[in-house]
XYZ file of C-alpha atoms in Angstrom:
117
model
C 1.524 10.046 11.996
C 1.771 7.873 8.924
C 4.121 8.486 6.030
C 3.330 6.922 2.669
C 6.267 6.952 0.267
C 5.116 7.340 -3.330
C 7.137 4.314 -4.455
C 5.281 2.203 -1.874
C 1.792 3.671 -2.403
C -0.646 0.944 -3.471
C -1.933 0.939 -7.034
C -5.656 0.733 -7.671
C -7.890 0.714 -10.717
C -10.825 3.092 -10.813
C -13.827 1.758 -12.772
C -13.845 2.812 -16.464
C -10.423 4.481 -16.155
C -8.696 2.345 -18.806
C -5.112 3.469 -19.373
C -5.015 5.585 -16.195
C -2.449 4.642 -13.542
C -3.575 5.475 -9.995
C -1.962 5.191 -6.576
C -3.622 5.739 -3.217
C -1.474 8.194 -1.232
C -3.580 8.435 1.942
C -6.646 6.653 3.305
C -8.141 3.390 2.129
C -5.476 0.721 1.804
C -2.616 3.262 2.044
C -3.060 4.573 5.591
C -5.559 4.888 8.414
C -6.460 8.477 7.431
C -10.171 8.781 8.150
C -10.806 12.374 7.037
C -10.111 11.967 3.307
C -8.721 9.743 0.599
C -5.934 11.195 -1.536
C -4.742 9.618 -4.767
C -2.443 10.431 -7.669
C -3.588 9.524 -11.180
C -1.579 9.685 -14.398
C -3.347 10.133 -17.765
C -1.314 9.294 -20.874
C -2.015 11.349 -23.988
C -5.252 10.326 -25.665
C -6.936 8.778 -22.621
C -10.666 9.394 -22.276
C -12.541 8.444 -19.112
C -16.198 8.045 -20.130
C -19.046 9.991 -18.551
C -19.735 8.695 -15.051
C -21.581 9.836 -11.934
C -19.690 9.795 -8.633
C -21.281 8.699 -5.387
C -19.343 11.280 -3.379
C -17.729 14.640 -4.075
C -14.165 14.944 -5.276
C -11.532 17.539 -5.961
C -9.043 17.241 -8.824
C -5.820 19.265 -8.757
C -3.804 19.108 -11.977
C -0.134 18.537 -11.165
C 1.161 17.955 -14.693
C -0.037 18.803 -18.169
C -3.546 19.792 -19.264
C -6.821 17.878 -18.861
C -10.380 18.590 -19.923
C -13.292 17.790 -17.622
C -16.600 17.607 -19.481
C -19.924 18.008 -17.717
C -22.996 15.969 -18.675
C -24.493 19.024 -20.438
C -21.406 19.258 -22.682
C -19.693 22.183 -20.924
C -15.925 21.638 -20.992
C -13.396 22.895 -18.442
C -9.751 22.964 -19.532
C -7.468 22.649 -16.524
C -3.736 23.376 -16.584
C -1.101 22.759 -13.909
C -2.233 23.876 -10.429
C -5.843 24.408 -11.596
C -8.479 22.546 -9.618
C -12.125 21.561 -9.877
C -14.727 20.378 -7.355
C -17.224 17.811 -8.598
C -20.195 17.313 -6.273
C -21.662 13.904 -5.472
C -24.124 12.922 -8.179
C -22.556 15.172 -10.846
C -21.565 13.371 -14.038
C -18.196 14.070 -15.635
C -15.794 12.774 -18.258
C -12.017 13.305 -18.164
C -10.183 13.801 -21.444
C -6.489 14.145 -22.180
C -6.454 15.451 -25.737
C -3.377 17.608 -25.132
C -0.925 15.218 -26.807
C 1.164 15.080 -23.605
C 0.939 13.140 -20.330
C -1.073 14.700 -17.509
C -1.597 13.921 -13.826
C -3.932 14.919 -10.995
C -4.264 14.679 -7.260
C -7.702 13.306 -6.370
C -9.126 14.225 -2.980
C -12.373 12.684 -1.728
C -14.075 12.314 1.601
C -13.379 8.989 3.250
C -16.292 6.642 2.628
C -18.159 5.579 5.746
C -18.323 1.834 6.191
C -21.397 0.150 7.707
C -19.393 -0.660 10.845
C -18.738 2.983 11.687
């Protein structure tokens, strides 16, 4: 078993996530978890993550505040605390915090397979 204390969880910067603070809680450089990566990301009020396509699926679980996830076709999903969304690999999305208050999410993704595996 491996415990990762939040205060010791490594920070990382996701591409195009300016203003977002993220920490890896499990997997990657945080632990040897090989089934999933789990992260915690904080979105200050007014942050907009531009439209981007992910290379693998992900689940967002809102743990604080309200966020909007916008699909490429313009459909918007407003997510409040404890709401979640699954975004499949190849689906484009934008994340918007226009609530006027801080928000945060858990991000859960499958662990990427490295060429050596």
